[in-house]
Coordinates of C-alpha atoms and ligand atoms in Angstrom, one line a residue:
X1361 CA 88.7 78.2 89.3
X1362 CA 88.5 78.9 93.1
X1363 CA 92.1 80.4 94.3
X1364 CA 92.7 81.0 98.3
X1365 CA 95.5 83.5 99.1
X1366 CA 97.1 83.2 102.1
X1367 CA 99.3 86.3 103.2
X1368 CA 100.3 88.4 106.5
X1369 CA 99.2 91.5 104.5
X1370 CA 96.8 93.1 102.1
X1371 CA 96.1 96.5 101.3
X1372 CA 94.0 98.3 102.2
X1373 CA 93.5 96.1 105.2
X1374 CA 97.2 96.5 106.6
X1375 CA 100.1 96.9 104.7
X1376 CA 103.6 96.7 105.7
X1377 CA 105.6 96.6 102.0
X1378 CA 105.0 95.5 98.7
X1379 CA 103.6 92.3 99.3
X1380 CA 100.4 94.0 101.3
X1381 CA 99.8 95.8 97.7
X1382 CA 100.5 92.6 95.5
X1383 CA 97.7 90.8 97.6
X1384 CA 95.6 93.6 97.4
X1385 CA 95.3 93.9 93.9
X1386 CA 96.1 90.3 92.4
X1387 CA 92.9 88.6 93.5
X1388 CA 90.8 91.3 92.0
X1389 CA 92.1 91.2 88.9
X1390 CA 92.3 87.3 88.5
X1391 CA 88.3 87.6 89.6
X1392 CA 87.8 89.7 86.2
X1393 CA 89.8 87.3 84.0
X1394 CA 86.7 84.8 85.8
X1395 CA 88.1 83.4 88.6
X1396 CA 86.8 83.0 92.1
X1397 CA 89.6 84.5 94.3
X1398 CA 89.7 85.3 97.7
X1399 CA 92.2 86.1 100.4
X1400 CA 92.6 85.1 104.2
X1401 CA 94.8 87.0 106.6
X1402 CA 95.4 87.1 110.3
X1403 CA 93.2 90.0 112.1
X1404 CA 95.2 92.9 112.7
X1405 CA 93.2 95.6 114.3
X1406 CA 93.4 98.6 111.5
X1407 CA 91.6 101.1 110.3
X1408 CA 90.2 99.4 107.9
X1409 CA 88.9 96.4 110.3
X1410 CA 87.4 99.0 112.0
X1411 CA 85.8 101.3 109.1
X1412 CA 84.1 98.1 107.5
X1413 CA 81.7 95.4 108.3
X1414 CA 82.0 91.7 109.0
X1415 CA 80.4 88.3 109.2
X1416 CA 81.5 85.8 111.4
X1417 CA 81.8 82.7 109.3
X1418 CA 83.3 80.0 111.4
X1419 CA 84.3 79.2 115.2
X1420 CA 86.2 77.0 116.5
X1421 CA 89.2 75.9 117.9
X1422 CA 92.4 73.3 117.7
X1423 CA 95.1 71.8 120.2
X1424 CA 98.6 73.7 119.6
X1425 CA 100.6 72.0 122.3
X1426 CA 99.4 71.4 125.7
X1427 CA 96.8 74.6 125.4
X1428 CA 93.2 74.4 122.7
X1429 CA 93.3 78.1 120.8
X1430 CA 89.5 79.1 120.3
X1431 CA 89.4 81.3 116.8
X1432 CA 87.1 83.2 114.4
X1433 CA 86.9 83.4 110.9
X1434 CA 85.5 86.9 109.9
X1435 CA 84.5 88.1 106.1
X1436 CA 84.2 91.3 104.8
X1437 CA 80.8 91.7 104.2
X1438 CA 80.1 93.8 101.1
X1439 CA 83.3 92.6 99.2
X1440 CA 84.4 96.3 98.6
X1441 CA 87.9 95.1 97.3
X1442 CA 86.6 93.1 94.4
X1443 CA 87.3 89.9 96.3
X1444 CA 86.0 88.3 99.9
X1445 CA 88.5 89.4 102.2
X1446 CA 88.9 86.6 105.4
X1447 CA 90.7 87.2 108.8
X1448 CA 92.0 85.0 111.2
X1449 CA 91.0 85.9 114.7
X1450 CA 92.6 84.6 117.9
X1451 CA 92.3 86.7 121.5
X1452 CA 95.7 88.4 122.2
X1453 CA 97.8 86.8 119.0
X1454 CA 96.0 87.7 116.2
X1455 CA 94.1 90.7 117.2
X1456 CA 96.7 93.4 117.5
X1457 CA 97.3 97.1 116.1
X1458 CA 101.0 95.8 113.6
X1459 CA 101.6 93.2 111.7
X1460 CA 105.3 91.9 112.5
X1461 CA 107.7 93.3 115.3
X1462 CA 106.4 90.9 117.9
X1463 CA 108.6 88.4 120.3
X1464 CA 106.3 85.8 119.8
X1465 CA 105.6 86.0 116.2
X1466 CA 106.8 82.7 115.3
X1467 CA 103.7 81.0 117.1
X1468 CA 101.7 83.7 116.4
X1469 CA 101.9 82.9 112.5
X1470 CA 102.3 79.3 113.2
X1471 CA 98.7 80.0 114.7
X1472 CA 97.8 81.7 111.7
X1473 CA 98.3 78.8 109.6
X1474 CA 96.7 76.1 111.6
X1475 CA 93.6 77.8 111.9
X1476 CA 93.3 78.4 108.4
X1477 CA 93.7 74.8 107.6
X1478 CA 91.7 73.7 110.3
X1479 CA 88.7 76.1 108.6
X1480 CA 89.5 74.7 104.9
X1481 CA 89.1 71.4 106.6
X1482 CA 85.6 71.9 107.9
X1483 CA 84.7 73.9 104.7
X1484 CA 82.1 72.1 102.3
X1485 CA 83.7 74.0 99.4
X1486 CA 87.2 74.0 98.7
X1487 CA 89.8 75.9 96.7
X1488 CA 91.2 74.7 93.4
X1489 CA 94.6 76.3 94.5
X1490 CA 96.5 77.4 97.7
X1491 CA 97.9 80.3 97.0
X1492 CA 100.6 80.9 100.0
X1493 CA 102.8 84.2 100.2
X1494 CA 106.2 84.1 101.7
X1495 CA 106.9 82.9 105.1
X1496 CA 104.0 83.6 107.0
X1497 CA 101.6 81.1 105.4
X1498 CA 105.3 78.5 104.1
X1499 CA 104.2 75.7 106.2
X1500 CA 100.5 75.1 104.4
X1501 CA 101.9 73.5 101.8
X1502 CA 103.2 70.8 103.9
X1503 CA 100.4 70.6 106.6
X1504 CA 98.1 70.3 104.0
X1505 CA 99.3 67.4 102.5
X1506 CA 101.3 65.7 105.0
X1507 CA 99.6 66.3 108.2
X1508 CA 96.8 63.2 108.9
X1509 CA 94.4 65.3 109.9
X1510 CA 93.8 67.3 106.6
X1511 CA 94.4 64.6 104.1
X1512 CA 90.7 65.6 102.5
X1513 CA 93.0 68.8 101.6
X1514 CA 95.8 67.2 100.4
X1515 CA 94.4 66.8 96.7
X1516 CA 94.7 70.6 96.6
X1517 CA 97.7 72.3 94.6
X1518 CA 99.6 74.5 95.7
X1519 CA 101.4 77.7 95.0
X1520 CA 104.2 79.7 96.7
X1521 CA 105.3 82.7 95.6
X1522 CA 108.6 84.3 97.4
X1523 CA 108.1 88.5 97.4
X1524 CA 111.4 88.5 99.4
X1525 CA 113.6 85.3 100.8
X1526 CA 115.6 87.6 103.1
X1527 CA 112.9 86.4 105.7
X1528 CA 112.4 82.7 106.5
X1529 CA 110.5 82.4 109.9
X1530 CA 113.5 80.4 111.0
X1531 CA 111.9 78.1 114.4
X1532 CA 113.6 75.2 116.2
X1533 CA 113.3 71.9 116.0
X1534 CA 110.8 71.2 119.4
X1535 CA 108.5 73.6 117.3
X1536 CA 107.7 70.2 115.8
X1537 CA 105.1 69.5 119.2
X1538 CA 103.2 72.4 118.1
X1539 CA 102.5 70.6 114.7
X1540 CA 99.6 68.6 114.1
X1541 CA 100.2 64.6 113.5
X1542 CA 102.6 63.6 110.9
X1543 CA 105.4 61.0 109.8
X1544 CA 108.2 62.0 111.8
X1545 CA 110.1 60.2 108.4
X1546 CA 108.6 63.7 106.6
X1547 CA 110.7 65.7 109.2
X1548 CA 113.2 66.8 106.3
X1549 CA 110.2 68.7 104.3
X1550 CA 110.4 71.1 107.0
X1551 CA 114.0 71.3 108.1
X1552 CA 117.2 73.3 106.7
X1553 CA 120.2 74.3 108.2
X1554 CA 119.0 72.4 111.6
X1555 CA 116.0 74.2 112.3
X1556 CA 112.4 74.7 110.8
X1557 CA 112.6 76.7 107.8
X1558 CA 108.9 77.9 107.1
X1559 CA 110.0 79.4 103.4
X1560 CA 111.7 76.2 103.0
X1561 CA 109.5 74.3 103.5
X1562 CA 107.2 75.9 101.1
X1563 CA 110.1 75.9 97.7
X1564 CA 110.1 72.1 98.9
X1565 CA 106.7 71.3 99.2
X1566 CA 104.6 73.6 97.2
X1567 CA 103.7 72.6 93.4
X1568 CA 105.3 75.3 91.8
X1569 CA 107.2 78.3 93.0
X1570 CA 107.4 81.8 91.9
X1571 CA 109.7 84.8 92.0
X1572 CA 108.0 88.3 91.7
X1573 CA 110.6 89.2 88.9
X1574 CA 112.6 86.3 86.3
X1575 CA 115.9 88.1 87.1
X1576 CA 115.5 87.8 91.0
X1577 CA 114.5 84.1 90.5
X1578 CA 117.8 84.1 88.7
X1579 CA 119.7 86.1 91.5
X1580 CA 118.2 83.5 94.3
X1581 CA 120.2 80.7 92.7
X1582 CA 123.4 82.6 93.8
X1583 CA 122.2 84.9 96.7
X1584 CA 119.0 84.0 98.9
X1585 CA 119.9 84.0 102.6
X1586 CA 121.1 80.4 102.5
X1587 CA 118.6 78.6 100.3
X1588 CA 120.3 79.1 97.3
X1589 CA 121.3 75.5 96.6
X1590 CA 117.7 74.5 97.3
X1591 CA 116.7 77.0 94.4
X1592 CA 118.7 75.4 92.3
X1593 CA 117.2 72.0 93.2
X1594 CA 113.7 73.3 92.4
X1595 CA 114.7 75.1 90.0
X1596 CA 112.2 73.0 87.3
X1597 CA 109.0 73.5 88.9
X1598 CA 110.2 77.4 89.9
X1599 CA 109.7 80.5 87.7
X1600 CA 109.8 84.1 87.8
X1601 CA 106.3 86.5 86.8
X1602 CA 106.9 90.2 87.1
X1603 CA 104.3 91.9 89.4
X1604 CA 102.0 94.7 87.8
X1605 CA 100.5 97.4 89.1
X1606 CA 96.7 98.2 90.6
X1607 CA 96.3 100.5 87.5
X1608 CA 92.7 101.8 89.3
X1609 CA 94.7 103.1 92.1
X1610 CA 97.6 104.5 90.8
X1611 CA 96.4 106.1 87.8
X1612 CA 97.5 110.1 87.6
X1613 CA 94.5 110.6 85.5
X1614 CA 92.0 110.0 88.3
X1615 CA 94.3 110.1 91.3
X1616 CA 91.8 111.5 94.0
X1617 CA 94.9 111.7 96.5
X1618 CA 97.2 114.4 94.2
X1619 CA 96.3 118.4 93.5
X1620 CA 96.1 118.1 89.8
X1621 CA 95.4 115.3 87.3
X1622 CA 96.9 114.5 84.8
X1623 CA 97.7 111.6 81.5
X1624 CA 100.0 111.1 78.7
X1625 CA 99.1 114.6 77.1
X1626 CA 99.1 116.8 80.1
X1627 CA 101.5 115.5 82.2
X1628 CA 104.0 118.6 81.3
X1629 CA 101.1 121.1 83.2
X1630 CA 100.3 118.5 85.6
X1631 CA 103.0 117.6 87.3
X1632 CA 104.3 121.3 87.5
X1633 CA 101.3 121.7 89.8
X1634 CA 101.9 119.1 91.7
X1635 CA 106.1 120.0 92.7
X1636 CA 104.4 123.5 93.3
X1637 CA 102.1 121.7 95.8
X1638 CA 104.8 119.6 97.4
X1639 CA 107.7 122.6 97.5
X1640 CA 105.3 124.5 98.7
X1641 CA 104.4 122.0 101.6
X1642 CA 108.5 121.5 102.3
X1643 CA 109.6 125.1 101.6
X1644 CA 111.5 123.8 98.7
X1645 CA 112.3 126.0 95.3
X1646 CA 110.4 125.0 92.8
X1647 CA 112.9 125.5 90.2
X1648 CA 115.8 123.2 91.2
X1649 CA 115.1 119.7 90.2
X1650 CA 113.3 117.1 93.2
X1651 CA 114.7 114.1 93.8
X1652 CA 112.5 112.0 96.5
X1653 CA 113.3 108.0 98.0
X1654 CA 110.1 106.0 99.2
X1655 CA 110.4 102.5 101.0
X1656 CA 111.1 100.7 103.9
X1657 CA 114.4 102.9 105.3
X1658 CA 117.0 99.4 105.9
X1659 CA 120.1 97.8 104.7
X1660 CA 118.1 96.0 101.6
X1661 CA 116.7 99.1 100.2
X1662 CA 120.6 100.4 100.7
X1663 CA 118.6 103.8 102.8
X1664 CA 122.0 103.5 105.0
X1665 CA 123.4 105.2 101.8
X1666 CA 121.0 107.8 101.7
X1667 CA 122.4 110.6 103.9
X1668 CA 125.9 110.2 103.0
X1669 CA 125.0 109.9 99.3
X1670 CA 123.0 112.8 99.3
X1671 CA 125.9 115.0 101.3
X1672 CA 128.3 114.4 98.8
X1673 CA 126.4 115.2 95.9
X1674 CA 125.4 118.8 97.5
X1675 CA 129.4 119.2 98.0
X1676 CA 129.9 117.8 94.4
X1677 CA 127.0 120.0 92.9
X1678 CA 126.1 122.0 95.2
X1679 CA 123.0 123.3 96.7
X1680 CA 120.9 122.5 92.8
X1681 CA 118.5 119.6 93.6
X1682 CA 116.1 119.3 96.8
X1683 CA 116.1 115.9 98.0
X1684 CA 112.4 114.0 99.9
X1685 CA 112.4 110.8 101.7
X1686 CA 109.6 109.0 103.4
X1687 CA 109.6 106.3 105.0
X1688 CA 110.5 103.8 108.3
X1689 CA 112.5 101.4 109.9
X1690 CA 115.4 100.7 111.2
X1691 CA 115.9 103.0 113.9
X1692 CA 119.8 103.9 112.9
X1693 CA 118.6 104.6 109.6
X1694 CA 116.2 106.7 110.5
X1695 CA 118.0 108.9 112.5
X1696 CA 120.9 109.3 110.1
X1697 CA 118.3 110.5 107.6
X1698 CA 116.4 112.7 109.9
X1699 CA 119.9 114.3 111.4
X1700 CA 120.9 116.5 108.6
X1701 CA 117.8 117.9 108.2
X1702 CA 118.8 121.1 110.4
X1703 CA 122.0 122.1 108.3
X1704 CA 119.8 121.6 104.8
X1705 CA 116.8 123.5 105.6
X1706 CA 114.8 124.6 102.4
X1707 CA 116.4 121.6 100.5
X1708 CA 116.0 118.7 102.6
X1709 CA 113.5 117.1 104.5
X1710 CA 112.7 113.8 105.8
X1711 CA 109.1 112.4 106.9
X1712 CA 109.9 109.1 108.9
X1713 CA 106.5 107.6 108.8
X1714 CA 104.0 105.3 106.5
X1715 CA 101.7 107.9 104.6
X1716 CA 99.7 106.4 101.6
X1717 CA 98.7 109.9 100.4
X1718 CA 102.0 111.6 101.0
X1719 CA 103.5 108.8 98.3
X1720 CA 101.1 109.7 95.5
X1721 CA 101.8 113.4 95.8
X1722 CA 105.5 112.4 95.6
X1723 CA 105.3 110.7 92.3
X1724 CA 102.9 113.1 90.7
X1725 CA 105.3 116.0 92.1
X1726 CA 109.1 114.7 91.9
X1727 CA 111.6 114.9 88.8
X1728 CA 113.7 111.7 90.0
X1729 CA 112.8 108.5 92.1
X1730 CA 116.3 106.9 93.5
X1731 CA 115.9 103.4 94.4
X1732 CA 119.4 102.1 95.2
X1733 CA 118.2 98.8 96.5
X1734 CA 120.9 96.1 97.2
X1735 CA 117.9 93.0 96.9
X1736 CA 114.5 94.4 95.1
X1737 CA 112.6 91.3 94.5
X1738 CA 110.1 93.1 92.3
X1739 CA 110.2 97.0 93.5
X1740 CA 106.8 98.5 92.7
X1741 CA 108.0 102.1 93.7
X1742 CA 109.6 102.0 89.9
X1743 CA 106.4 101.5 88.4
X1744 CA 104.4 104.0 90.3
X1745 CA 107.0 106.3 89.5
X1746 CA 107.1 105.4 85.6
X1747 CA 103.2 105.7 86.0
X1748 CA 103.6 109.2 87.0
X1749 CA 106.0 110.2 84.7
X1750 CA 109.0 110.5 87.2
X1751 CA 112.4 109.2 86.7
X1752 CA 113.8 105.8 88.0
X1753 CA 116.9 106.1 89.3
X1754 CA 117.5 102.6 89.8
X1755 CA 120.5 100.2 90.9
X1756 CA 120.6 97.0 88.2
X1757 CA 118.8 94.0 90.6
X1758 CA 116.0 92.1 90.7
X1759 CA 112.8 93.5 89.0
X1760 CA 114.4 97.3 89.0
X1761 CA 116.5 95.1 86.3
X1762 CA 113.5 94.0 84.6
X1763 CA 111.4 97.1 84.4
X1764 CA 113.9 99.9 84.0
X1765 CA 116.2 100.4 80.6
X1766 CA 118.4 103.4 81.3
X1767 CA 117.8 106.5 79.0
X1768 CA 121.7 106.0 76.9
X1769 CA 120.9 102.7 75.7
X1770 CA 118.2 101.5 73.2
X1771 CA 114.2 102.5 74.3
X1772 CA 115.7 104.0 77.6
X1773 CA 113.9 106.0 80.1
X1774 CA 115.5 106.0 83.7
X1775 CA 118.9 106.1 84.8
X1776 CA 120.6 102.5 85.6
X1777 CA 123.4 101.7 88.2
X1778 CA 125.3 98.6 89.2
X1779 CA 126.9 99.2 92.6
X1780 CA 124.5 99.7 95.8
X1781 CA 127.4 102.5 97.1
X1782 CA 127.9 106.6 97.3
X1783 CA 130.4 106.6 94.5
X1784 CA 127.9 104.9 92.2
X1785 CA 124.4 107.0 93.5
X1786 CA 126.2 110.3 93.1
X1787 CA 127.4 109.8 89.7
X1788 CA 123.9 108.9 88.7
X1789 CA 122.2 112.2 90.5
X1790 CA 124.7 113.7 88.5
X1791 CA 123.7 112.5 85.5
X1792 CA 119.8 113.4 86.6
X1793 CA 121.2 117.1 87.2
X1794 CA 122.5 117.3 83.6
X1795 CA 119.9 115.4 82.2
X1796 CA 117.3 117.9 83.8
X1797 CA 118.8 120.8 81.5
X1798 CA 117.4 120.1 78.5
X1799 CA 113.4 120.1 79.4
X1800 CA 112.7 118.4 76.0
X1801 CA 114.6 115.7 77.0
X1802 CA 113.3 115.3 80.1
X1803 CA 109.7 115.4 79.0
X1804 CA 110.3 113.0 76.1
X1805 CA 111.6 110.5 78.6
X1806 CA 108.5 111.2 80.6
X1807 CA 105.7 110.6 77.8
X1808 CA 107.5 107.6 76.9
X1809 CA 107.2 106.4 80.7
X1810 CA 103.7 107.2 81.2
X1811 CA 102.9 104.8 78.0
X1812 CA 104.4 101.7 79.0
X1813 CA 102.1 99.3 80.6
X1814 CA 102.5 97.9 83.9
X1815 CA 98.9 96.5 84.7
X1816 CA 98.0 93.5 86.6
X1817 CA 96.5 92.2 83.2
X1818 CA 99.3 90.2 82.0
X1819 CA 100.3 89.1 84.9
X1820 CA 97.4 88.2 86.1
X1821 CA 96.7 85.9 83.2
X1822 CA 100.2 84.4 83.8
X1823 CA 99.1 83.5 87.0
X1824 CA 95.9 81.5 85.9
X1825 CA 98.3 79.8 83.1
X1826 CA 100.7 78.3 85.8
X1827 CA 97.5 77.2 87.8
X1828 CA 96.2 75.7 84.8
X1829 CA 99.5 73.9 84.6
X1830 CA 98.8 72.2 87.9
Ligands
GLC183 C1 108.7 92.7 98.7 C2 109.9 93.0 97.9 C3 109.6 94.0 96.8 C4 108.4 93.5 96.0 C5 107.2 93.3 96.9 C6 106.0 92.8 96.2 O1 108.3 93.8 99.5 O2 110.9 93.5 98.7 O3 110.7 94.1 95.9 O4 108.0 94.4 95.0 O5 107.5 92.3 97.9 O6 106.2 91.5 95.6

C-alpha cells in the first residue's frame, strides 16, 4: 500500500509540537509493517535541509490568481528517516528559517497544497491514500476530488487526522479566486461560519477522520473551536487512535543524548545520575524532589498557571522541591515564567527556548513531569516521561486521560487532576511531595511506568486497518 503524508512539520526536519514528531515517526513504522510511506512538506530552511542531500524531482509551476508560482519538489536522497522525505519549494514562501508565525501564511500553505497536487497530478505513480495532517494540508481532500483539473486524483482516499482543532486556517471567502476550477454549487465543502475553513473542509470531505486520542474525539463533539456540531455530523466515519511513541528515539537504554543509561532494572542508579547531572547544570539540590514542565508555554498547555502555581506551593511547602521549565511561546507567558527566577535562585529556573537534547536530560533526570493542559489532543510529553520512569502529573483531558491512571486507583502510576487551575496543581505537587517520602513507593511506581508499552506498533497497525477499510 503506497500512503502520502502531507504535514507542515516532521521531525527531524523541523518541528514545531507534537505533530512534527507524529509525522516523523509514523511513516517509518507503517514502512516496517510493509507499506510504502512517504511524507511531503513545505521547505523550511533548517538544519537539517541544510546537513542532508537532495534530489530535485520535479519543476514546475501553476496559476494562483493573476500571478504563475514556479516550484520544486526536492527528496531526501539517502532516505535516512526510514521513509522518502519530500519538500515543497517556492522562492520567498516556502523557503524560510520557521514554520508558522508569518502574515501571509494563509497563501503560503494554500501554496503548499496546490503544488503538491499539481505534482501528484503529473506523477506516473500514485498513492493508495492521502494522508493529510491538520490544517495545513485540510483543503487536499477537496481539491483532489472536486477541483477539474485533478479528477485523475480523485479515485484516491483520503485521510485526515486532527492533532489539534484549536487551529483552523480560517481564510475568506474571495480566497475562492485563488482555487483552481470547481462547481461553485461545491462552495459549502469548503465553507463554515462564513468563511473558508481549511480543517473543515477536511472532517467534511476526507474519507475518514481521526483524533490522536478516543477521549479527545469524544471531547471535540462538545468543545472544538466551533466545529463541534460538524463532529457530531461526521461522527460515523470519525474515530480516535492513540499516538505512540518513536521507541528508537526515546529509549533510556540507548539514549545517546542523556549522561547515564539506563532500563527497567537500573533505572533506580540511572536516573540518580542523571538529576546529579541536571542539578548540577541548574545549581539545584539534589536531594529535594524535581519537578520539571516541557511544551509549548500558552493558554492550552495552561503554562499561564505555571508561575503562580508554583509560588503558592513554595509558600504552602516551602522551599522542598526545585521546579524546571523549558519551553516557548507566547511572549506574556514567557516572561511571567522567566520573572521569578531572581527571588528563587538555586530552586528555580527557566530555559525559554526549543532544546531537543535539554528535554531528554529532563526526563531521564526529573522525579515529576506536570502537564496541566486545558486541551491535550494526544500529549506525547506523558509518554516520554512514563518512558523514563518519571511521574505524570497530569490534568484528566484528552490523551493525558487515556494514558495516565493515577497511582490511588487500580494499576495507577501518575497523579491525575480535573481542573486546569492553582488550587487543583498545588494540591497535586503536594501529593508528589508526600508521595516522594516513601522511595519504595516511588520506585515501584517507576518500574511499573517503564514497562508499559507506548510504541508506534499498535498504532501503526491501526492505522493500516482504517486504510484497509477504505
Ligand atoms: C498536537 C497536540 C498534542 C499531540 C500532538 C501530536 O501538538 O497538541 O496533544 O500530542 O499534536 O498528535
Amino acid at each position: 500500500m503506497q500512503i502520502l503524508h502531507i504535514s507542515a512539520e516532521c521531525f527531524p526536519m523541523a518541528k514545531a509540537g507534537g505533530l512534527a514528531d507524529v509525522v516523523g515517526a509514523l511513516p517509518k513504522y507503517q514502512n516496517e509493517l510493509h507499506c510504502n510511506a512517504s511524507v511531503i512538506m513545505p521547505m523550511h530552511r533548517t538544519r537539517f535541509l541544510e546537513n542532508n542531500h537532495w534530489d530535485v524531482v520535479h519543476k514546475a509551476s501553476f496559476l494562483f490568481g493573476q500571478n504563475s508560482i514556479d516550484f520544486t519538489i526536492i527528496k531526501e536522497t539517502k532516505n535516512v528517516l526510514g521513509f522518502e522525505l519530500y519538500c515543497v519549494d517556492v522562492f520567498g514562501i516556502l523557503d524560510r528559517t520557521s514554520i508558522y508565525g508569518y502574515e501571509d501564511d494563509t497563501d503560503r500553505f494554500l501554496i503548499f497544497q496546490l503544488a503538491v497536487i499539481h505534482w501528484l497530478n503529473n506523477n506516473e505513480y500514485l498513492p493508495d491514500i492521502i494522508h493529510v495532517h491538520d490544517y495545513h494540508a485540510g483543503l487536499i481532500p477537496f481539491m483532489i476530488k472536486h477541483c477539474v483539473e485533478y479528477r485523475k486524483l480523485s479515485m484516491i482516499k483520503t485521510v485526515l487526522t486532527i492533532h489539534n482543532a484549536q487551529y483552523q486556517g480560517w481564510m475568506s471567502l474571495e480566497k475562492i479566486n485563488l482555487f483552481p476550477q470547481f462547481n461553485k454549487e461545491l462552495l459549502g465543502l469548503l465553507e463554515w461560519g462564513n468563511c473558508i475553513n481549511p480543517l473543515a473542509a477536511a472532517i467534511k470531505c476526507a474519507d475518514k477522520v481521526t483524533t490522536v486520542s478516543p477521549t479527545y474525539m469524544k471531547e471535540l463533539v462538545h468543545q472544538a473551536n466551533g466545529l463541534e456540531d460538524l463532529m457530531k455530523q461526521e461522527a460515523a466515519k470519525s474515530l480516535g487512535i492513540l499516538n505512540g511513541i518513536d521507541y528508537n528515539f526515546w529509549n533510556p537504554r540507548t539514549d545517546k543524548l542523556i549522561v547515564q543509561k539506563y532500563n527497567s532494572k537500573t533505572f533506580i542508579e540511572g536516573k540518580k545520575i542523571n538529576k546529579q547531572k541536571i542539578c548540577s547544570d541548574f545549581h539545584f539540590d539534589e536531594s529535594l524532589p524535581l519537578f520539571i514542565f516541557i511544551g509549548r508555554l500558552v493558554g492550552e498547555k495552561a503554562a499561564d498557571l505555571l508561575p503562580a502555581s508554583i509560588l503558592k506551593a513554595y509558600q504552602q511547602f516551602g522551599q522542598q522541591f526545585n521546579f524546571l521549565i523549558l519551553g516557548s511561546g507566547e511572549a506574556s507567558i514567557e516572561s511571567a515564567i522567566s520573572e521569578i527566577k531572581q527571588d528563587h535562585v538555586g530552586y528555580y529556573h527557566s530555559q525559554i527556548e526549543y532544546n531537543e537534547t535539554l528535554s531528554h536530560q529532563m526526563y531521564a533526570g526529573a522525579d515529576f513531569l506536570l502537564m496541566p493542559s486545558r486541551v491535550e489532543p494526544c500529549g506525547l510529553n506523558q509518554m516520554y516521561a512514563l518512558r523514563y520512569g518519571t511521574i505524570p502529573i497530569v490534568r484528566r483531558t484528552g490523551g493525558l486521560y487515556d494514558t495516565v491512571i493515577d497511582f490511588g486507583d487500580k494499576n495507577g502510576f501518575g497523579i491525575c487532576f480535573n481542573h486546569a487551575s492553582v488550587e487543583d496543581i498545588v494540591y497535586s505537587i503536594g501529593r508528589a511531595l508526600d508521595l516522594y517520602q516513601s522511595s519504595d513507593k516511588v520506585n515501584s511506581l517507576r518500574k511499573k511506568m517503564i514497562r508499559i508499552n507506548h510504541s508506534w506498533e499498535r498504532s501503526a497497525k491501526d492505522y493500516i486497518d482504517l486504510y484497509n477499510s477504505i
